[in-house]
Coordinates of C-alpha atoms in Angstrom, one line a residue:
M1 CA 34.1 -81.0 23.6
A2 CA 32.2 -78.9 22.2
L3 CA 30.0 -78.9 19.0
V4 CA 32.4 -81.6 16.8
A5 CA 33.3 -83.5 19.9
Q6 CA 29.4 -84.1 20.6
A7 CA 28.0 -84.3 16.9
V8 CA 31.0 -87.3 16.3
E9 CA 31.0 -88.6 20.0
S10 CA 27.8 -91.1 21.0
P11 CA 26.4 -91.3 24.4
E12 CA 28.0 -94.8 24.9
A13 CA 31.6 -93.5 23.7
R14 CA 31.2 -90.8 26.4
S15 CA 30.5 -92.9 28.3
G16 CA 32.9 -95.5 28.4
G17 CA 31.4 -97.6 26.5
P18 CA 31.8 -98.7 22.9
Q19 CA 33.8 -96.5 20.0
L20 CA 33.1 -96.2 16.5
R21 CA 35.1 -99.2 14.5
I22 CA 36.2 -97.6 11.1
G23 CA 38.2 -98.8 7.9
G24 CA 38.7 -101.8 6.4
A25 CA 40.0 -104.7 8.5
S26 CA 43.4 -104.2 7.5
N27 CA 43.4 -100.8 8.9
Y28 CA 41.3 -100.9 11.3
R29 CA 41.4 -98.4 14.7
T30 CA 38.9 -97.5 17.3
L31 CA 38.9 -94.1 17.6
K32 CA 38.2 -92.0 21.1
G33 CA 36.3 -88.6 21.2
D34 CA 38.6 -86.4 21.1
E35 CA 40.5 -88.3 17.9
K36 CA 37.2 -88.1 16.5
A37 CA 36.9 -83.9 17.1
A38 CA 41.0 -83.9 15.9
A39 CA 40.5 -85.5 12.7
L40 CA 37.5 -84.0 11.3
L41 CA 39.2 -80.6 12.4
L42 CA 42.5 -82.0 10.2
A43 CA 40.0 -82.1 7.9
L44 CA 38.4 -79.4 7.5
G45 CA 41.4 -77.9 7.4
P46 CA 43.1 -73.9 8.8
D47 CA 39.8 -72.2 6.8
H48 CA 36.8 -73.9 7.9
G49 CA 38.2 -75.4 11.1
K50 CA 39.3 -71.9 13.1
P51 CA 35.1 -70.5 13.3
I52 CA 35.1 -73.8 15.3
F53 CA 38.9 -73.8 17.1
E54 CA 37.3 -70.0 18.3
E55 CA 34.8 -71.4 20.5
L56 CA 36.6 -73.8 22.3
D57 CA 38.4 -72.8 25.6
E58 CA 42.3 -73.3 26.5
H59 CA 41.9 -77.1 27.9
E60 CA 40.0 -77.8 24.7
I61 CA 42.2 -76.6 22.2
K62 CA 45.3 -78.3 24.1
T63 CA 43.1 -81.8 24.5
L64 CA 42.4 -81.4 20.5
S65 CA 46.0 -80.0 19.8
R66 CA 47.5 -83.8 21.7
A67 CA 45.3 -85.7 20.1
M68 CA 46.6 -84.1 16.4
V69 CA 49.8 -84.6 17.2
K70 CA 49.3 -88.4 17.6
L71 CA 46.4 -88.9 15.4
G72 CA 48.8 -90.9 12.6
P73 CA 47.0 -91.9 9.5
I74 CA 43.3 -91.8 9.0
T75 CA 42.5 -93.3 5.3
P76 CA 39.8 -91.9 3.0
A77 CA 37.3 -94.5 4.0
M78 CA 38.0 -94.1 8.2
L79 CA 37.2 -90.2 7.3
D80 CA 34.0 -91.0 5.2
E81 CA 32.4 -93.0 8.0
L82 CA 33.3 -90.2 10.6
M83 CA 31.9 -87.9 8.3
A84 CA 28.6 -90.0 8.2
E85 CA 28.3 -90.3 11.7
F86 CA 29.0 -86.6 12.0
V87 CA 26.1 -85.3 9.8
T88 CA 24.1 -88.3 11.5
N89 CA 24.6 -87.1 14.7
I90 CA 23.9 -83.7 14.1
A91 CA 20.2 -84.2 11.7
S92 CA 19.2 -86.3 15.0
N93 CA 20.0 -84.9 18.1
G94 CA 20.3 -81.4 16.9
N95 CA 23.6 -80.6 18.9
V96 CA 23.3 -76.8 16.9
A97 CA 22.5 -73.9 19.6
G98 CA 21.6 -69.9 18.9
N99 CA 22.3 -67.8 21.4
S100 CA 23.8 -64.3 22.8
D101 CA 27.2 -65.1 22.6
S102 CA 27.6 -67.4 19.2
T103 CA 25.6 -64.7 17.8
E104 CA 28.1 -61.8 18.9
R105 CA 31.3 -63.9 17.5
L106 CA 29.1 -64.6 14.5
L107 CA 28.4 -61.1 14.0
L108 CA 32.2 -59.9 14.9
S109 CA 33.3 -62.7 11.7
F110 CA 32.5 -59.6 9.1
L111 CA 31.4 -56.6 11.3
P112 CA 33.6 -54.2 13.2
Q113 CA 33.7 -54.2 17.3
E114 CA 32.0 -50.7 17.6
R115 CA 28.9 -52.1 15.2
V116 CA 29.0 -55.3 17.3
D117 CA 28.4 -53.8 20.3
A118 CA 25.8 -51.1 19.4
I119 CA 23.7 -54.0 17.7
M120 CA 24.3 -56.7 20.5
E121 CA 23.3 -53.6 23.0
E122 CA 19.9 -52.9 21.5
I123 CA 19.5 -56.5 21.0
R124 CA 20.1 -57.2 24.9
G125 CA 17.9 -54.3 26.2
P126 CA 18.7 -52.4 29.5
A127 CA 18.8 -55.8 31.2
G128 CA 21.8 -56.6 28.3
R129 CA 24.9 -58.4 29.4
N130 CA 26.0 -57.8 33.1
M131 CA 27.8 -55.2 33.8
W132 CA 31.3 -56.5 34.9
E133 CA 31.3 -58.3 31.1
K134 CA 30.5 -54.7 29.9
L135 CA 33.3 -53.5 31.8
S136 CA 35.8 -56.1 30.8
N137 CA 35.4 -54.2 26.9
V138 CA 35.8 -51.3 27.9
Q139 CA 39.5 -49.8 27.0
A140 CA 41.6 -49.8 30.4
D141 CA 42.7 -46.3 29.5
V142 CA 39.2 -45.1 29.7
L143 CA 37.9 -47.0 32.7
A144 CA 41.0 -45.7 34.7
A145 CA 40.0 -42.4 33.8
Y146 CA 36.0 -42.3 35.2
L147 CA 37.3 -44.8 38.1
K148 CA 40.4 -42.4 39.0
N149 CA 37.7 -39.6 40.1
E150 CA 36.0 -42.5 42.4
Y151 CA 36.8 -43.5 46.3
P152 CA 39.1 -46.3 46.6
Q153 CA 36.9 -48.5 48.3
T154 CA 33.9 -48.4 45.5
V155 CA 37.7 -48.8 42.8
A156 CA 38.4 -52.0 45.1
V157 CA 34.8 -53.1 44.7
I158 CA 34.6 -52.8 40.6
L159 CA 38.0 -53.8 40.0
S160 CA 37.3 -57.3 42.3
K161 CA 34.0 -58.1 40.1
I162 CA 35.6 -57.9 36.7
A163 CA 38.4 -60.1 34.9
P164 CA 41.8 -60.0 36.6
E165 CA 43.9 -59.3 33.4
H166 CA 41.7 -56.7 32.7
A167 CA 42.3 -55.1 36.5
S168 CA 45.8 -55.1 36.0
D169 CA 45.5 -53.2 33.5
V170 CA 43.2 -50.7 34.9
L171 CA 45.5 -50.3 38.2
A172 CA 48.4 -49.7 35.8
A173 CA 46.6 -47.4 34.5
L174 CA 45.5 -45.7 37.4
P175 CA 47.4 -43.0 39.1
E176 CA 49.9 -44.6 41.5
E177 CA 48.8 -43.5 45.0
L178 CA 45.5 -44.2 44.2
A179 CA 46.3 -47.5 43.0
M180 CA 48.5 -48.7 46.0
E181 CA 45.0 -47.6 48.1
V182 CA 43.0 -49.9 46.1
V183 CA 45.3 -52.7 46.3
Q184 CA 45.1 -52.5 50.4
R185 CA 41.4 -52.2 50.4
M186 CA 40.8 -55.3 47.7
L187 CA 43.5 -56.9 50.0
G188 CA 41.0 -56.6 53.1
L189 CA 37.6 -56.9 50.9
D190 CA 34.8 -58.6 52.3
V191 CA 31.8 -60.0 50.8
V192 CA 30.4 -57.2 49.5
Q193 CA 26.2 -56.7 50.7
K194 CA 23.8 -57.3 47.7
D195 CA 22.0 -53.8 48.0
I196 CA 25.1 -52.1 47.6
L197 CA 26.4 -54.2 44.5
E198 CA 23.4 -53.1 43.4
K199 CA 23.5 -49.2 43.6
V200 CA 27.4 -49.6 42.2
E201 CA 26.1 -51.6 38.8
Q202 CA 23.3 -49.0 38.8
T203 CA 25.4 -46.2 39.0
L204 CA 28.2 -47.2 36.3
R205 CA 25.3 -48.1 34.2
T206 CA 23.3 -44.3 34.1
E207 CA 26.7 -42.5 34.8
F208 CA 29.5 -44.8 32.8
I209 CA 28.5 -47.0 29.7
S210 CA 25.3 -44.5 29.3
T211 CA 27.8 -42.0 28.9
L212 CA 30.3 -44.0 26.9
N213 CA 27.7 -45.4 24.2
T214 CA 26.9 -42.0 23.9
S215 CA 29.7 -40.1 23.3
K216 CA 30.7 -37.9 20.6
R217 CA 33.4 -38.9 17.9
R218 CA 36.5 -37.8 18.7
D219 CA 37.5 -33.7 17.5
S220 CA 38.7 -33.6 14.0
H221 CA 41.8 -30.8 14.5
E222 CA 42.6 -33.4 17.6
L223 CA 43.5 -35.7 15.2
M224 CA 44.4 -34.3 11.9
A225 CA 47.1 -32.4 14.4
E226 CA 48.6 -36.1 15.8
I227 CA 49.0 -36.9 11.7
F228 CA 50.7 -33.5 11.3
N229 CA 53.0 -34.4 14.4
T230 CA 54.1 -37.7 12.0
F231 CA 55.4 -35.4 9.3
D232 CA 58.9 -34.7 8.2
R233 CA 59.5 -30.6 8.3
Q234 CA 58.8 -30.0 4.7
T235 CA 55.9 -32.3 4.7
E236 CA 54.4 -30.7 7.5
A237 CA 55.4 -27.0 6.1
R238 CA 53.9 -27.4 3.2
F239 CA 50.6 -28.6 4.5
I240 CA 50.3 -26.2 7.1
T241 CA 51.2 -23.2 4.4
S242 CA 48.4 -24.9 2.0
L243 CA 45.7 -24.9 4.9
E244 CA 46.3 -21.9 5.6
E245 CA 45.7 -20.3 2.5
K246 CA 42.4 -22.6 2.6
S247 CA 41.5 -21.7 6.2
R248 CA 43.9 -19.7 8.8
E249 CA 42.0 -20.7 11.5
D250 CA 41.6 -24.3 11.1
A251 CA 45.6 -24.0 10.3
E252 CA 46.5 -22.3 13.8
R253 CA 43.7 -24.6 15.6
I254 CA 46.1 -27.8 14.2
K255 CA 49.0 -25.7 15.1
S256 CA 48.1 -25.1 19.0
L257 CA 47.5 -28.8 19.3
M258 CA 50.6 -30.2 18.2
F259 CA 54.0 -31.0 20.0
T260 CA 56.8 -30.9 18.1
F261 CA 60.1 -31.0 19.0
E262 CA 60.5 -27.9 20.1
D263 CA 58.2 -28.2 22.3
L264 CA 60.2 -30.2 24.5
A265 CA 62.3 -26.8 25.6
K266 CA 58.9 -26.4 27.9
L267 CA 59.5 -29.7 30.1
D268 CA 60.6 -28.3 33.7
M269 CA 64.0 -30.1 34.5
S270 CA 62.5 -32.8 36.6
A271 CA 60.8 -33.6 33.5
I272 CA 63.5 -33.0 31.1
Q273 CA 66.2 -35.0 33.5
T274 CA 63.8 -38.3 33.1
L275 CA 63.5 -38.2 29.5
L276 CA 67.2 -37.6 29.3
G277 CA 67.3 -40.8 31.5
R278 CA 65.5 -42.7 28.5
V279 CA 66.7 -41.7 25.3
D280 CA 70.1 -43.0 23.9
K281 CA 72.9 -40.4 23.9
R282 CA 73.8 -40.8 20.6
E283 CA 70.2 -40.6 19.2
L284 CA 69.8 -37.6 21.2
A285 CA 72.8 -36.0 19.7
L286 CA 71.5 -36.8 15.9
C287 CA 67.9 -34.6 17.2
L288 CA 70.1 -31.9 18.6
K289 CA 72.4 -32.2 14.9
G290 CA 69.2 -30.2 13.4
A291 CA 67.6 -28.5 16.4
N292 CA 68.0 -24.6 16.5
D293 CA 70.2 -22.9 19.3
E294 CA 67.3 -22.2 21.9
I295 CA 66.5 -25.9 22.1
K296 CA 70.6 -27.0 22.0
D297 CA 70.9 -24.4 24.7
F298 CA 68.2 -25.8 26.9
F299 CA 69.3 -29.6 26.5
L300 CA 73.1 -29.0 27.3
K301 CA 72.1 -26.4 30.7
N302 CA 70.3 -29.6 31.5
M303 CA 73.2 -32.1 31.8
S304 CA 76.7 -31.9 33.6
S305 CA 79.5 -30.0 32.2
R306 CA 81.0 -33.4 31.2
A307 CA 78.2 -34.9 29.6
A308 CA 77.0 -31.5 27.8
K309 CA 81.2 -31.5 26.3
L310 CA 80.7 -35.2 25.3
M311 CA 77.5 -34.5 23.5
Q312 CA 79.2 -31.9 21.8
D313 CA 81.9 -33.8 20.6
D314 CA 79.6 -36.8 19.4
M315 CA 77.5 -33.5 17.2
M316 CA 80.6 -32.4 15.8
A317 CA 82.1 -36.4 14.7
M318 CA 78.5 -37.0 13.1
G319 CA 79.6 -34.5 10.5
P320 CA 76.8 -33.6 8.0
V321 CA 73.9 -35.8 8.3
R322 CA 70.7 -36.1 6.3
L323 CA 67.2 -33.9 7.5
K324 CA 65.4 -36.9 7.1
D325 CA 67.4 -39.3 9.9
V326 CA 67.2 -35.8 12.3
D327 CA 63.3 -35.2 11.9
E328 CA 63.1 -39.3 12.2
A329 CA 64.8 -39.2 15.3
Q330 CA 63.1 -36.0 16.8
A331 CA 59.6 -38.0 16.5
R332 CA 60.8 -40.7 18.1
M333 CA 62.1 -38.6 20.9
V334 CA 58.7 -36.4 21.2
S335 CA 57.2 -40.5 21.1
V336 CA 58.9 -41.2 24.1
A337 CA 58.6 -37.8 26.1
K338 CA 54.4 -38.7 25.0
D339 CA 54.6 -42.3 26.8
L340 CA 56.2 -40.8 29.8
A341 CA 53.9 -38.2 29.9
A342 CA 50.6 -40.8 29.5
K343 CA 51.9 -42.7 32.5
G344 CA 52.2 -39.4 34.3
E345 CA 55.6 -39.5 34.9
I346 CA 56.0 -36.4 33.1
L347 CA 53.8 -33.5 32.3
I348 CA 54.3 -31.7 29.3
V349 CA 52.8 -28.4 27.4
K350 CA 50.7 -29.3 25.1
S351 CA 50.8 -26.4 22.8
K352 CA 53.0 -22.9 22.1
G353 CA 52.4 -20.1 24.6
D354 CA 49.8 -22.1 26.8
D355 CA 49.7 -23.4 30.0
Q356 CA 47.4 -26.4 29.2
M357 CA 49.5 -29.4 30.6
I358 CA 48.4 -33.4 29.4
G359 CA 49.6 -36.4 31.8

């Protein structure tokens, strides 16, 4: 069972032969391989034991956990002898192996993922890790954005080669019509010829992975617009005003990229109905309580007469509300709209006076 079990368990014990006898005559016990590993890991404690657990698969972790639960007391003498055997076996048969995977895991313990990816990519070279392992580490929405322009049969081949969990996330991120077509193709997929698979791999390597590795950093104005979107209206106004004094061009660019509660008035009838179906009515009443007349009218006109009357009654019954509470409610509603757009359920206009859409 990985390094620990291999080191503490002799070949005879692994084959069912003699097992380690530890402890004095009064507390003599015979430990099996998984019990030895369990005792060692318990002695190492969480800090030192965690890196070892991270090397184990789920089956090994379950086996060790069961052994720990049933282990019972281990005396200091028993532990001393067990440690001595462990060290002796490590020294004599060198059960420490360095490879690409163990190196990457070690680097990840003290470096961010992006740095480790860059280092390992350089070490591995063009041959590198196989393409399907690389794709399994690409964010599902990023991979889906690339695959949505491919033929369904090609997408089916690619998703059949990556980890099922990752393939499911990618499928969920694809446009529904394409996703269903891909599912049908995957169900009828035969063994893919080697030369076709190699062409797919080469295309992915040259057109997708290389682009992914050399992509430019995110636009700073877009990032700042998202940050400004999370401000309450007073903080937002303060920052925008200060920025306008220093650089009107930057301020206008950020404002054009921001998506605010007022922008919801640009939703079409289908989109607003979808949004209204996902928002709590009391939450909506709080949002509208602090909204301008234009956006109030927009929402009320997209409700039935009865629902609009009840909404107005709810707003009246609220009495005075804190501006901070209104801002937070409106921010949550904008977040719901963005989530719906990201899933392709609605289209939202991104900026004022502009017909650019996302969704």
